[in-house]
């Protein structure tokens, strides 16, 4: 592989993203959710009364991708949609099942976070997070 291409920030970021997603998907698979669905569930929990557009912007996810995942989670009775009395904006909330599932998943997520941080031996995970956040804002 051409050295310039091997050192491409986009290529390496995409490769790292895929590797991390596979790692988390493996942890979450026994619970029937993907890392994307876990992200959506956590976003719903932490974004009460926030519109779909607001949630999508917060996690840098395309609105249609977010809605597709919310629909899957709603069919599994993990989230429910509601509309305010005025307007056409949908809000999502966790159901009791969704809340219980997240409570069960969060310790596994913390464990995975610790394992990934350990893989970064010799590198500061907080500096990496700062760099990733800077790229996301850009």
PDB file of C-alpha atoms in Angstrom:
ATOM      1  CA  UNK A   1       0.000   0.000   0.000  1.00  0.00           C
ATOM      2  CA  UNK A   2       1.289   3.468  -0.853  1.00  0.00           C
ATOM      3  CA  UNK A   3       2.724   5.083   2.317  1.00  0.00           C
ATOM      4  CA  UNK A   4       0.815   8.328   1.749  1.00  0.00           C
ATOM      5  CA  UNK A   5      -2.428   6.369   1.518  1.00  0.00           C
ATOM      6  CA  UNK A   6      -1.554   4.215   4.538  1.00  0.00           C
ATOM      7  CA  UNK A   7      -1.051   7.440   6.516  1.00  0.00           C
ATOM      8  CA  UNK A   8      -4.391   8.892   5.370  1.00  0.00           C
ATOM      9  CA  UNK A   9      -6.332  10.248   8.351  1.00  0.00           C
ATOM     10  CA  UNK A  10      -9.674   9.340   6.781  1.00  0.00           C
ATOM     11  CA  UNK A  11      -8.636   5.764   5.990  1.00  0.00           C
ATOM     12  CA  UNK A  12      -7.253   5.193   9.479  1.00  0.00           C
ATOM     13  CA  UNK A  13     -10.245   6.813  11.171  1.00  0.00           C
ATOM     14  CA  UNK A  14     -12.674   4.672   9.161  1.00  0.00           C
ATOM     15  CA  UNK A  15     -10.670   1.526   9.874  1.00  0.00           C
ATOM     16  CA  UNK A  16     -10.543   2.324  13.598  1.00  0.00           C
ATOM     17  CA  UNK A  17     -14.253   3.123  13.610  1.00  0.00           C
ATOM     18  CA  UNK A  18     -15.096  -0.217  12.031  1.00  0.00           C
ATOM     19  CA  UNK A  19     -12.850  -2.103  14.438  1.00  0.00           C
ATOM     20  CA  UNK A  20     -14.432  -0.371  17.432  1.00  0.00           C
ATOM     21  CA  UNK A  21     -17.955  -0.982  16.105  1.00  0.00           C
ATOM     22  CA  UNK A  22     -17.185  -4.701  15.636  1.00  0.00           C
ATOM     23  CA  UNK A  23     -15.815  -4.883  19.190  1.00  0.00           C
ATOM     24  CA  UNK A  24     -18.908  -3.241  20.688  1.00  0.00           C
ATOM     25  CA  UNK A  25     -21.312  -5.187  18.466  1.00  0.00           C
ATOM     26  CA  UNK A  26     -19.750  -8.413  19.780  1.00  0.00           C
ATOM     27  CA  UNK A  27     -20.382  -7.302  23.377  1.00  0.00           C
ATOM     28  CA  UNK A  28     -23.948  -6.154  22.639  1.00  0.00           C
ATOM     29  CA  UNK A  29     -25.027  -9.009  20.348  1.00  0.00           C
ATOM     30  CA  UNK A  30     -26.273 -11.273  23.186  1.00  0.00           C
ATOM     31  CA  UNK A  31     -28.681  -8.465  24.127  1.00  0.00           C
ATOM     32  CA  UNK A  32     -30.065  -8.101  20.608  1.00  0.00           C
ATOM     33  CA  UNK A  33     -28.813  -4.570  19.959  1.00  0.00           C
ATOM     34  CA  UNK A  34     -26.087  -3.109  17.791  1.00  0.00           C
ATOM     35  CA  UNK A  35     -23.681  -0.389  18.823  1.00  0.00           C
ATOM     36  CA  UNK A  36     -25.747   2.070  16.764  1.00  0.00           C
ATOM     37  CA  UNK A  37     -28.923   1.063  18.589  1.00  0.00           C
ATOM     38  CA  UNK A  38     -27.124   1.347  21.934  1.00  0.00           C
ATOM     39  CA  UNK A  39     -26.039   4.854  20.928  1.00  0.00           C
ATOM     40  CA  UNK A  40     -29.630   5.729  20.035  1.00  0.00           C
ATOM     41  CA  UNK A  41     -30.960   4.326  23.327  1.00  0.00           C
ATOM     42  CA  UNK A  42     -28.392   6.323  25.314  1.00  0.00           C
ATOM     43  CA  UNK A  43     -29.246   9.428  23.299  1.00  0.00           C
ATOM     44  CA  UNK A  44     -32.958   8.995  24.013  1.00  0.00           C
ATOM     45  CA  UNK A  45     -32.219   8.553  27.717  1.00  0.00           C
ATOM     46  CA  UNK A  46     -30.084  11.683  27.806  1.00  0.00           C
ATOM     47  CA  UNK A  47     -32.214  13.834  25.468  1.00  0.00           C
ATOM     48  CA  UNK A  48     -35.675  14.021  26.970  1.00  0.00           C
ATOM     49  CA  UNK A  49     -37.979  16.349  25.038  1.00  0.00           C
ATOM     50  CA  UNK A  50     -35.387  16.811  22.292  1.00  0.00           C
ATOM     51  CA  UNK A  51     -36.590  16.538  18.708  1.00  0.00           C
ATOM     52  CA  UNK A  52     -35.317  13.905  16.308  1.00  0.00           C
ATOM     53  CA  UNK A  53     -33.383  16.641  14.482  1.00  0.00           C
ATOM     54  CA  UNK A  54     -31.802  17.709  17.777  1.00  0.00           C
ATOM     55  CA  UNK A  55     -30.820  14.161  18.685  1.00  0.00           C
ATOM     56  CA  UNK A  56     -29.413  13.515  15.207  1.00  0.00           C
ATOM     57  CA  UNK A  57     -27.312  16.672  15.386  1.00  0.00           C
ATOM     58  CA  UNK A  58     -26.073  15.772  18.863  1.00  0.00           C
ATOM     59  CA  UNK A  59     -24.686  12.403  17.739  1.00  0.00           C
ATOM     60  CA  UNK A  60     -23.783  13.465  14.169  1.00  0.00           C
ATOM     61  CA  UNK A  61     -26.168  10.915  12.685  1.00  0.00           C
ATOM     62  CA  UNK A  62     -28.280  11.374   9.603  1.00  0.00           C
ATOM     63  CA  UNK A  63     -31.904  12.053  10.584  1.00  0.00           C
ATOM     64  CA  UNK A  64     -33.241   9.202   8.425  1.00  0.00           C
ATOM     65  CA  UNK A  65     -30.740   6.748   9.940  1.00  0.00           C
ATOM     66  CA  UNK A  66     -31.803   7.840  13.407  1.00  0.00           C
ATOM     67  CA  UNK A  67     -35.497   7.461  12.550  1.00  0.00           C
ATOM     68  CA  UNK A  68     -34.912   4.019  11.046  1.00  0.00           C
ATOM     69  CA  UNK A  69     -33.191   2.898  14.254  1.00  0.00           C
ATOM     70  CA  UNK A  70     -35.862   4.497  16.440  1.00  0.00           C
ATOM     71  CA  UNK A  71     -38.507   2.583  14.463  1.00  0.00           C
ATOM     72  CA  UNK A  72     -36.662  -0.704  15.069  1.00  0.00           C
ATOM     73  CA  UNK A  73     -36.374   0.071  18.775  1.00  0.00           C
ATOM     74  CA  UNK A  74     -40.049   1.067  18.941  1.00  0.00           C
ATOM     75  CA  UNK A  75     -41.081  -2.245  17.350  1.00  0.00           C
ATOM     76  CA  UNK A  76     -39.082  -3.974  20.093  1.00  0.00           C
ATOM     77  CA  UNK A  77     -40.891  -1.851  22.709  1.00  0.00           C
ATOM     78  CA  UNK A  78     -37.639  -0.216  23.858  1.00  0.00           C
ATOM     79  CA  UNK A  79     -38.680   3.343  22.947  1.00  0.00           C
ATOM     80  CA  UNK A  80     -41.997   5.087  22.410  1.00  0.00           C
ATOM     81  CA  UNK A  81     -42.851   8.166  20.390  1.00  0.00           C
ATOM     82  CA  UNK A  82     -45.039  11.032  21.513  1.00  0.00           C
ATOM     83  CA  UNK A  83     -46.061  14.350  20.062  1.00  0.00           C
ATOM     84  CA  UNK A  84     -46.499  17.559  22.022  1.00  0.00           C
ATOM     85  CA  UNK A  85     -49.937  19.153  22.018  1.00  0.00           C
ATOM     86  CA  UNK A  86     -48.730  21.792  19.568  1.00  0.00           C
ATOM     87  CA  UNK A  87     -46.556  21.209  16.544  1.00  0.00           C
ATOM     88  CA  UNK A  88     -45.485  18.234  14.534  1.00  0.00           C
ATOM     89  CA  UNK A  89     -42.285  17.320  16.363  1.00  0.00           C
ATOM     90  CA  UNK A  90     -41.903  13.790  17.690  1.00  0.00           C
ATOM     91  CA  UNK A  91     -40.171  13.096  20.957  1.00  0.00           C
ATOM     92  CA  UNK A  92     -38.954   9.691  22.030  1.00  0.00           C
ATOM     93  CA  UNK A  93     -38.739   8.196  25.494  1.00  0.00           C
ATOM     94  CA  UNK A  94     -37.433   4.924  26.768  1.00  0.00           C
ATOM     95  CA  UNK A  95     -40.035   2.369  27.730  1.00  0.00           C
ATOM     96  CA  UNK A  96     -39.614   0.411  30.956  1.00  0.00           C
ATOM     97  CA  UNK A  97     -38.069  -2.391  28.862  1.00  0.00           C
ATOM     98  CA  UNK A  98     -35.666   0.026  27.184  1.00  0.00           C
ATOM     99  CA  UNK A  99     -34.681   1.540  30.494  1.00  0.00           C
ATOM    100  CA  UNK A 100     -34.055  -1.905  32.026  1.00  0.00           C
ATOM    101  CA  UNK A 101     -32.026  -3.012  29.001  1.00  0.00           C
ATOM    102  CA  UNK A 102     -29.830   0.079  29.199  1.00  0.00           C
ATOM    103  CA  UNK A 103     -29.290  -0.480  32.921  1.00  0.00           C
ATOM    104  CA  UNK A 104     -28.051  -3.962  32.045  1.00  0.00           C
ATOM    105  CA  UNK A 105     -25.881  -2.782  29.124  1.00  0.00           C
ATOM    106  CA  UNK A 106     -24.141   0.179  30.751  1.00  0.00           C
ATOM    107  CA  UNK A 107     -21.807  -1.942  32.933  1.00  0.00           C
ATOM    108  CA  UNK A 108     -20.761  -3.920  29.826  1.00  0.00           C
ATOM    109  CA  UNK A 109     -20.188  -0.626  28.003  1.00  0.00           C
ATOM    110  CA  UNK A 110     -17.992   0.626  30.866  1.00  0.00           C
ATOM    111  CA  UNK A 111     -16.036  -2.633  30.776  1.00  0.00           C
ATOM    112  CA  UNK A 112     -15.529  -2.287  27.015  1.00  0.00           C
ATOM    113  CA  UNK A 113     -14.406   1.311  27.483  1.00  0.00           C
ATOM    114  CA  UNK A 114     -11.776   0.175  29.961  1.00  0.00           C
ATOM    115  CA  UNK A 115     -10.566  -2.580  27.617  1.00  0.00           C
ATOM    116  CA  UNK A 116     -10.233  -0.176  24.703  1.00  0.00           C
ATOM    117  CA  UNK A 117      -8.404   2.385  26.820  1.00  0.00           C
ATOM    118  CA  UNK A 118      -5.993  -0.398  27.844  1.00  0.00           C
ATOM    119  CA  UNK A 119      -5.329  -1.145  24.162  1.00  0.00           C
ATOM    120  CA  UNK A 120      -4.114   2.440  23.769  1.00  0.00           C
ATOM    121  CA  UNK A 121      -1.089   1.665  25.924  1.00  0.00           C
ATOM    122  CA  UNK A 122       1.375   4.526  25.628  1.00  0.00           C
ATOM    123  CA  UNK A 123      -1.214   6.912  24.204  1.00  0.00           C
ATOM    124  CA  UNK A 124      -3.409   9.279  26.166  1.00  0.00           C
ATOM    125  CA  UNK A 125      -7.076   8.312  25.536  1.00  0.00           C
ATOM    126  CA  UNK A 126      -8.220  11.780  26.618  1.00  0.00           C
ATOM    127  CA  UNK A 127      -5.993  13.427  23.998  1.00  0.00           C
ATOM    128  CA  UNK A 128      -7.366  11.059  21.370  1.00  0.00           C
ATOM    129  CA  UNK A 129     -10.912  11.983  22.419  1.00  0.00           C
ATOM    130  CA  UNK A 130     -10.055  15.685  22.149  1.00  0.00           C
ATOM    131  CA  UNK A 131      -8.693  15.156  18.639  1.00  0.00           C
ATOM    132  CA  UNK A 132     -11.767  13.155  17.587  1.00  0.00           C
ATOM    133  CA  UNK A 133     -14.081  15.824  18.968  1.00  0.00           C
ATOM    134  CA  UNK A 134     -12.146  18.513  17.088  1.00  0.00           C
ATOM    135  CA  UNK A 135     -12.573  16.537  13.861  1.00  0.00           C
ATOM    136  CA  UNK A 136     -16.289  16.073  14.550  1.00  0.00           C
ATOM    137  CA  UNK A 137     -16.792  19.824  15.033  1.00  0.00           C
ATOM    138  CA  UNK A 138     -14.808  20.673  11.905  1.00  0.00           C
TER     139      UNK A 138
END
